[in-house]
Amino acid sequence: MSVPTLNGQVIGRAHYATRALLERLLAPSGTTFQQSLALNAVADEGGTADREQVLARLTAGLKTDRAAALSVLAELTDAGLLAPSPDAADGVALTPAGRGRQAGIRADVADLTARLYGGLPPEDLAAAARVLTALTARADAELAG
């Protein structure tokens, strides 16, 4: 089999294949992809995060608008996975149920990542990361311009 040329179609197929696996992984918990990103954003800040920072991360990462990001936070709050932060006026915090859900998802994703990326040469992974990071930066610049 010949090596394909790197282009949007190749990147897109990889994205959709891995996204489909992630959606399948999330389905039993009832968590959407967007919700998982929000849970990760809060967890990455130690379990409590500034609401505006979470919204910014969602809108930038998902290329969506503020209303859609606000809806994700409302869904998580309604599900009892996020709550207003007791420590910050405009903060959100993982509830115990949210911490459990996010930790379970993170562990499942780590297992999936090991299966998908395992055995690939580290130098190939590093090169792919550099190229995809540069492509994302260029696309973000185009979107902003």
JSON list of C-alpha atoms in Angstrom, two decimals:
[
{"chain": "A", "resi": 1, "resn": "MET", "atom": "CA", "xyz": [0.00, 0.00, 0.00]},
{"chain": "A", "resi": 2, "resn": "SER", "atom": "CA", "xyz": [1.34, 3.41, -0.92]},
{"chain": "A", "resi": 3, "resn": "VAL", "atom": "CA", "xyz": [1.69, 6.15, 1.64]},
{"chain": "A", "resi": 4, "resn": "PRO", "atom": "CA", "xyz": [-1.08, 8.72, 1.14]},
{"chain": "A", "resi": 5, "resn": "THR", "atom": "CA", "xyz": [-0.36, 12.38, 0.70]},
{"chain": "A", "resi": 6, "resn": "LEU", "atom": "CA", "xyz": [-1.13, 14.39, 3.82]},
{"chain": "A", "resi": 7, "resn": "ASN", "atom": "CA", "xyz": [-4.18, 16.51, 3.09]},
{"chain": "A", "resi": 8, "resn": "GLY", "atom": "CA", "xyz": [-7.51, 17.47, 4.61]},
{"chain": "A", "resi": 9, "resn": "GLN", "atom": "CA", "xyz": [-9.15, 14.23, 3.50]},
{"chain": "A", "resi": 10, "resn": "VAL", "atom": "CA", "xyz": [-6.56, 12.06, 5.28]},
{"chain": "A", "resi": 11, "resn": "ILE", "atom": "CA", "xyz": [-6.71, 14.22, 8.40]},
{"chain": "A", "resi": 12, "resn": "GLY", "atom": "CA", "xyz": [-10.51, 14.20, 8.30]},
{"chain": "A", "resi": 13, "resn": "ARG", "atom": "CA", "xyz": [-10.72, 10.41, 8.04]},
{"chain": "A", "resi": 14, "resn": "ALA", "atom": "CA", "xyz": [-8.44, 10.05, 11.06]},
{"chain": "A", "resi": 15, "resn": "HIS", "atom": "CA", "xyz": [-10.47, 12.62, 12.97]},
{"chain": "A", "resi": 16, "resn": "TYR", "atom": "CA", "xyz": [-13.83, 11.01, 12.21]},
{"chain": "A", "resi": 17, "resn": "ALA", "atom": "CA", "xyz": [-12.59, 7.50, 12.93]},
{"chain": "A", "resi": 18, "resn": "THR", "atom": "CA", "xyz": [-11.17, 8.45, 16.32]},
{"chain": "A", "resi": 19, "resn": "ARG", "atom": "CA", "xyz": [-14.17, 10.68, 17.09]},
{"chain": "A", "resi": 20, "resn": "ALA", "atom": "CA", "xyz": [-16.51, 7.75, 16.38]},
{"chain": "A", "resi": 21, "resn": "LEU", "atom": "CA", "xyz": [-14.54, 5.61, 18.83]},
{"chain": "A", "resi": 22, "resn": "LEU", "atom": "CA", "xyz": [-14.69, 8.35, 21.44]},
{"chain": "A", "resi": 23, "resn": "GLU", "atom": "CA", "xyz": [-18.45, 8.80, 20.95]},
{"chain": "A", "resi": 24, "resn": "ARG", "atom": "CA", "xyz": [-18.88, 5.03, 21.41]},
{"chain": "A", "resi": 25, "resn": "LEU", "atom": "CA", "xyz": [-16.77, 5.19, 24.56]},
{"chain": "A", "resi": 26, "resn": "LEU", "atom": "CA", "xyz": [-18.84, 8.09, 25.98]},
{"chain": "A", "resi": 27, "resn": "ALA", "atom": "CA", "xyz": [-22.27, 6.69, 25.10]},
{"chain": "A", "resi": 28, "resn": "PRO", "atom": "CA", "xyz": [-22.74, 4.36, 28.11]},
{"chain": "A", "resi": 29, "resn": "SER", "atom": "CA", "xyz": [-22.23, 7.28, 30.51]},
{"chain": "A", "resi": 30, "resn": "GLY", "atom": "CA", "xyz": [-24.66, 9.52, 28.62]},
{"chain": "A", "resi": 31, "resn": "THR", "atom": "CA", "xyz": [-21.92, 12.12, 28.16]},
{"chain": "A", "resi": 32, "resn": "THR", "atom": "CA", "xyz": [-21.62, 14.02, 24.89]},
{"chain": "A", "resi": 33, "resn": "PHE", "atom": "CA", "xyz": [-18.30, 14.89, 23.31]},
{"chain": "A", "resi": 34, "resn": "GLN", "atom": "CA", "xyz": [-18.88, 18.56, 24.11]},
{"chain": "A", "resi": 35, "resn": "GLN", "atom": "CA", "xyz": [-19.66, 17.74, 27.74]},
{"chain": "A", "resi": 36, "resn": "SER", "atom": "CA", "xyz": [-16.50, 15.66, 28.03]},
{"chain": "A", "resi": 37, "resn": "LEU", "atom": "CA", "xyz": [-14.44, 18.63, 26.85]},
{"chain": "A", "resi": 38, "resn": "ALA", "atom": "CA", "xyz": [-16.05, 20.87, 29.46]},
{"chain": "A", "resi": 39, "resn": "LEU", "atom": "CA", "xyz": [-15.47, 18.32, 32.22]},
{"chain": "A", "resi": 40, "resn": "ASN", "atom": "CA", "xyz": [-11.83, 18.06, 31.14]},
{"chain": "A", "resi": 41, "resn": "ALA", "atom": "CA", "xyz": [-11.45, 21.84, 31.10]},
{"chain": "A", "resi": 42, "resn": "VAL", "atom": "CA", "xyz": [-12.61, 22.06, 34.71]},
{"chain": "A", "resi": 43, "resn": "ALA", "atom": "CA", "xyz": [-10.61, 19.00, 35.80]},
{"chain": "A", "resi": 44, "resn": "ASP", "atom": "CA", "xyz": [-7.47, 20.42, 34.18]},
{"chain": "A", "resi": 45, "resn": "GLU", "atom": "CA", "xyz": [-7.78, 23.41, 36.54]},
{"chain": "A", "resi": 46, "resn": "GLY", "atom": "CA", "xyz": [-7.91, 21.17, 39.59]},
{"chain": "A", "resi": 47, "resn": "GLY", "atom": "CA", "xyz": [-11.68, 20.70, 39.69]},
{"chain": "A", "resi": 48, "resn": "THR", "atom": "CA", "xyz": [-12.64, 24.38, 39.91]},
{"chain": "A", "resi": 49, "resn": "ALA", "atom": "CA", "xyz": [-12.34, 26.79, 37.00]},
{"chain": "A", "resi": 50, "resn": "ASP", "atom": "CA", "xyz": [-13.32, 30.27, 35.97]},
{"chain": "A", "resi": 51, "resn": "ARG", "atom": "CA", "xyz": [-16.53, 29.96, 33.98]},
{"chain": "A", "resi": 52, "resn": "GLU", "atom": "CA", "xyz": [-15.32, 32.38, 31.28]},
{"chain": "A", "resi": 53, "resn": "GLN", "atom": "CA", "xyz": [-12.15, 30.34, 30.77]},
{"chain": "A", "resi": 54, "resn": "VAL", "atom": "CA", "xyz": [-14.17, 27.16, 30.32]},
{"chain": "A", "resi": 55, "resn": "LEU", "atom": "CA", "xyz": [-16.46, 28.94, 27.85]},
{"chain": "A", "resi": 56, "resn": "ALA", "atom": "CA", "xyz": [-13.45, 30.27, 25.94]},
{"chain": "A", "resi": 57, "resn": "ARG", "atom": "CA", "xyz": [-11.91, 26.81, 25.78]},
{"chain": "A", "resi": 58, "resn": "LEU", "atom": "CA", "xyz": [-15.16, 25.33, 24.46]},
{"chain": "A", "resi": 59, "resn": "THR", "atom": "CA", "xyz": [-15.79, 28.02, 21.85]},
{"chain": "A", "resi": 60, "resn": "ALA", "atom": "CA", "xyz": [-12.19, 27.92, 20.61]},
{"chain": "A", "resi": 61, "resn": "GLY", "atom": "CA", "xyz": [-11.83, 24.15, 20.69]},
{"chain": "A", "resi": 62, "resn": "LEU", "atom": "CA", "xyz": [-15.20, 23.35, 19.16]},
{"chain": "A", "resi": 63, "resn": "LYS", "atom": "CA", "xyz": [-15.31, 26.35, 16.82]},
{"chain": "A", "resi": 64, "resn": "THR", "atom": "CA", "xyz": [-18.75, 27.12, 18.19]},
{"chain": "A", "resi": 65, "resn": "ASP", "atom": "CA", "xyz": [-20.52, 30.12, 19.62]},
{"chain": "A", "resi": 66, "resn": "ARG", "atom": "CA", "xyz": [-21.00, 31.22, 23.20]},
{"chain": "A", "resi": 67, "resn": "ALA", "atom": "CA", "xyz": [-24.65, 30.13, 23.30]},
{"chain": "A", "resi": 68, "resn": "ALA", "atom": "CA", "xyz": [-23.71, 26.54, 22.44]},
{"chain": "A", "resi": 69, "resn": "ALA", "atom": "CA", "xyz": [-20.96, 26.56, 25.08]},
{"chain": "A", "resi": 70, "resn": "LEU", "atom": "CA", "xyz": [-23.35, 27.95, 27.68]},
{"chain": "A", "resi": 71, "resn": "SER", "atom": "CA", "xyz": [-25.78, 25.17, 26.82]},
{"chain": "A", "resi": 72, "resn": "VAL", "atom": "CA", "xyz": [-23.10, 22.56, 27.52]},
{"chain": "A", "resi": 73, "resn": "LEU", "atom": "CA", "xyz": [-22.42, 24.04, 30.96]},
{"chain": "A", "resi": 74, "resn": "ALA", "atom": "CA", "xyz": [-26.16, 24.15, 31.69]},
{"chain": "A", "resi": 75, "resn": "GLU", "atom": "CA", "xyz": [-26.51, 20.47, 30.70]},
{"chain": "A", "resi": 76, "resn": "LEU", "atom": "CA", "xyz": [-23.69, 19.50, 33.03]},
{"chain": "A", "resi": 77, "resn": "THR", "atom": "CA", "xyz": [-25.15, 21.56, 35.86]},
{"chain": "A", "resi": 78, "resn": "ASP", "atom": "CA", "xyz": [-28.61, 20.06, 35.30]},
{"chain": "A", "resi": 79, "resn": "ALA", "atom": "CA", "xyz": [-27.04, 16.57, 35.34]},
{"chain": "A", "resi": 80, "resn": "GLY", "atom": "CA", "xyz": [-25.38, 17.30, 38.70]},
{"chain": "A", "resi": 81, "resn": "LEU", "atom": "CA", "xyz": [-21.86, 17.06, 37.28]},
{"chain": "A", "resi": 82, "resn": "LEU", "atom": "CA", "xyz": [-20.99, 20.77, 37.64]},
{"chain": "A", "resi": 83, "resn": "ALA", "atom": "CA", "xyz": [-22.03, 23.31, 40.26]},
{"chain": "A", "resi": 84, "resn": "PRO", "atom": "CA", "xyz": [-21.22, 26.93, 41.00]},
{"chain": "A", "resi": 85, "resn": "SER", "atom": "CA", "xyz": [-17.85, 27.16, 42.71]},
{"chain": "A", "resi": 86, "resn": "PRO", "atom": "CA", "xyz": [-18.06, 27.88, 46.41]},
{"chain": "A", "resi": 87, "resn": "ASP", "atom": "CA", "xyz": [-14.66, 29.61, 46.14]},
{"chain": "A", "resi": 88, "resn": "ALA", "atom": "CA", "xyz": [-15.15, 31.89, 43.14]},
{"chain": "A", "resi": 89, "resn": "ALA", "atom": "CA", "xyz": [-18.02, 34.19, 42.21]},
{"chain": "A", "resi": 90, "resn": "ASP", "atom": "CA", "xyz": [-17.96, 33.22, 38.53]},
{"chain": "A", "resi": 91, "resn": "GLY", "atom": "CA", "xyz": [-16.46, 29.77, 38.86]},
{"chain": "A", "resi": 92, "resn": "VAL", "atom": "CA", "xyz": [-17.69, 26.27, 38.18]},
{"chain": "A", "resi": 93, "resn": "ALA", "atom": "CA", "xyz": [-16.65, 23.16, 40.05]},
{"chain": "A", "resi": 94, "resn": "LEU", "atom": "CA", "xyz": [-16.89, 19.45, 39.48]},
{"chain": "A", "resi": 95, "resn": "THR", "atom": "CA", "xyz": [-19.31, 17.80, 41.86]},
{"chain": "A", "resi": 96, "resn": "PRO", "atom": "CA", "xyz": [-18.34, 14.42, 43.30]},
{"chain": "A", "resi": 97, "resn": "ALA", "atom": "CA", "xyz": [-20.41, 12.81, 40.51]},
{"chain": "A", "resi": 98, "resn": "GLY", "atom": "CA", "xyz": [-18.64, 15.04, 37.97]},
{"chain": "A", "resi": 99, "resn": "ARG", "atom": "CA", "xyz": [-15.22, 14.05, 39.31]},
{"chain": "A", "resi": 100, "resn": "GLY", "atom": "CA", "xyz": [-16.15, 10.39, 39.05]},
{"chain": "A", "resi": 101, "resn": "ARG", "atom": "CA", "xyz": [-17.52, 10.75, 35.53]},
{"chain": "A", "resi": 102, "resn": "GLN", "atom": "CA", "xyz": [-14.53, 12.72, 34.31]},
{"chain": "A", "resi": 103, "resn": "ALA", "atom": "CA", "xyz": [-12.02, 10.34, 35.91]},
{"chain": "A", "resi": 104, "resn": "GLY", "atom": "CA", "xyz": [-13.74, 7.35, 34.32]},
{"chain": "A", "resi": 105, "resn": "ILE", "atom": "CA", "xyz": [-13.77, 8.99, 30.91]},
{"chain": "A", "resi": 106, "resn": "ARG", "atom": "CA", "xyz": [-10.13, 10.01, 31.23]},
{"chain": "A", "resi": 107, "resn": "ALA", "atom": "CA", "xyz": [-9.13, 6.43, 32.11]},
{"chain": "A", "resi": 108, "resn": "ASP", "atom": "CA", "xyz": [-11.12, 5.02, 29.19]},
{"chain": "A", "resi": 109, "resn": "VAL", "atom": "CA", "xyz": [-9.57, 7.56, 26.81]},
{"chain": "A", "resi": 110, "resn": "ALA", "atom": "CA", "xyz": [-6.09, 6.65, 28.08]},
{"chain": "A", "resi": 111, "resn": "ASP", "atom": "CA", "xyz": [-6.78, 3.00, 27.27]},
{"chain": "A", "resi": 112, "resn": "LEU", "atom": "CA", "xyz": [-8.09, 3.90, 23.81]},
{"chain": "A", "resi": 113, "resn": "THR", "atom": "CA", "xyz": [-5.10, 6.15, 23.17]},
{"chain": "A", "resi": 114, "resn": "ALA", "atom": "CA", "xyz": [-2.70, 3.36, 24.12]},
{"chain": "A", "resi": 115, "resn": "ARG", "atom": "CA", "xyz": [-4.41, 1.01, 21.67]},
{"chain": "A", "resi": 116, "resn": "LEU", "atom": "CA", "xyz": [-4.45, 3.52, 18.82]},
{"chain": "A", "resi": 117, "resn": "TYR", "atom": "CA", "xyz": [-1.02, 5.08, 19.25]},
{"chain": "A", "resi": 118, "resn": "GLY", "atom": "CA", "xyz": [0.82, 2.10, 20.73]},
{"chain": "A", "resi": 119, "resn": "GLY", "atom": "CA", "xyz": [3.62, 0.79, 18.58]},
{"chain": "A", "resi": 120, "resn": "LEU", "atom": "CA", "xyz": [3.92, 3.91, 16.45]},
{"chain": "A", "resi": 121, "resn": "PRO", "atom": "CA", "xyz": [7.46, 5.31, 16.41]},
{"chain": "A", "resi": 122, "resn": "PRO", "atom": "CA", "xyz": [7.84, 8.25, 18.81]},
{"chain": "A", "resi": 123, "resn": "GLU", "atom": "CA", "xyz": [9.53, 10.33, 16.11]},
{"chain": "A", "resi": 124, "resn": "ASP", "atom": "CA", "xyz": [6.52, 9.83, 13.81]},
{"chain": "A", "resi": 125, "resn": "LEU", "atom": "CA", "xyz": [4.15, 10.87, 16.58]},
{"chain": "A", "resi": 126, "resn": "ALA", "atom": "CA", "xyz": [6.26, 13.96, 17.28]},
{"chain": "A", "resi": 127, "resn": "ALA", "atom": "CA", "xyz": [6.32, 14.90, 13.59]},
{"chain": "A", "resi": 128, "resn": "ALA", "atom": "CA", "xyz": [2.56, 14.41, 13.28]},
{"chain": "A", "resi": 129, "resn": "ALA", "atom": "CA", "xyz": [1.99, 16.56, 16.36]},
{"chain": "A", "resi": 130, "resn": "ARG", "atom": "CA", "xyz": [4.15, 19.35, 14.94]},
{"chain": "A", "resi": 131, "resn": "VAL", "atom": "CA", "xyz": [2.39, 19.29, 11.56]},
{"chain": "A", "resi": 132, "resn": "LEU", "atom": "CA", "xyz": [-1.12, 19.13, 13.00]},
{"chain": "A", "resi": 133, "resn": "THR", "atom": "CA", "xyz": [-0.36, 21.92, 15.48]},
{"chain": "A", "resi": 134, "resn": "ALA", "atom": "CA", "xyz": [0.92, 24.13, 12.65]},
{"chain": "A", "resi": 135, "resn": "LEU", "atom": "CA", "xyz": [-2.13, 23.33, 10.49]},
{"chain": "A", "resi": 136, "resn": "THR", "atom": "CA", "xyz": [-4.46, 24.15, 13.37]},
{"chain": "A", "resi": 137, "resn": "ALA", "atom": "CA", "xyz": [-2.72, 27.47, 14.00]},
{"chain": "A", "resi": 138, "resn": "ARG", "atom": "CA", "xyz": [-2.97, 28.38, 10.31]},
{"chain": "A", "resi": 139, "resn": "ALA", "atom": "CA", "xyz": [-6.65, 27.41, 10.14]},
{"chain": "A", "resi": 140, "resn": "ASP", "atom": "CA", "xyz": [-7.36, 29.40, 13.32]},
{"chain": "A", "resi": 141, "resn": "ALA", "atom": "CA", "xyz": [-5.62, 32.42, 11.77]},
{"chain": "A", "resi": 142, "resn": "GLU", "atom": "CA", "xyz": [-7.74, 32.06, 8.63]},
{"chain": "A", "resi": 143, "resn": "LEU", "atom": "CA", "xyz": [-10.90, 31.85, 10.71]},
{"chain": "A", "resi": 144, "resn": "ALA", "atom": "CA", "xyz": [-9.89, 34.94, 12.69]},
{"chain": "A", "resi": 145, "resn": "GLY", "atom": "CA", "xyz": [-8.99, 36.92, 9.55]}
]
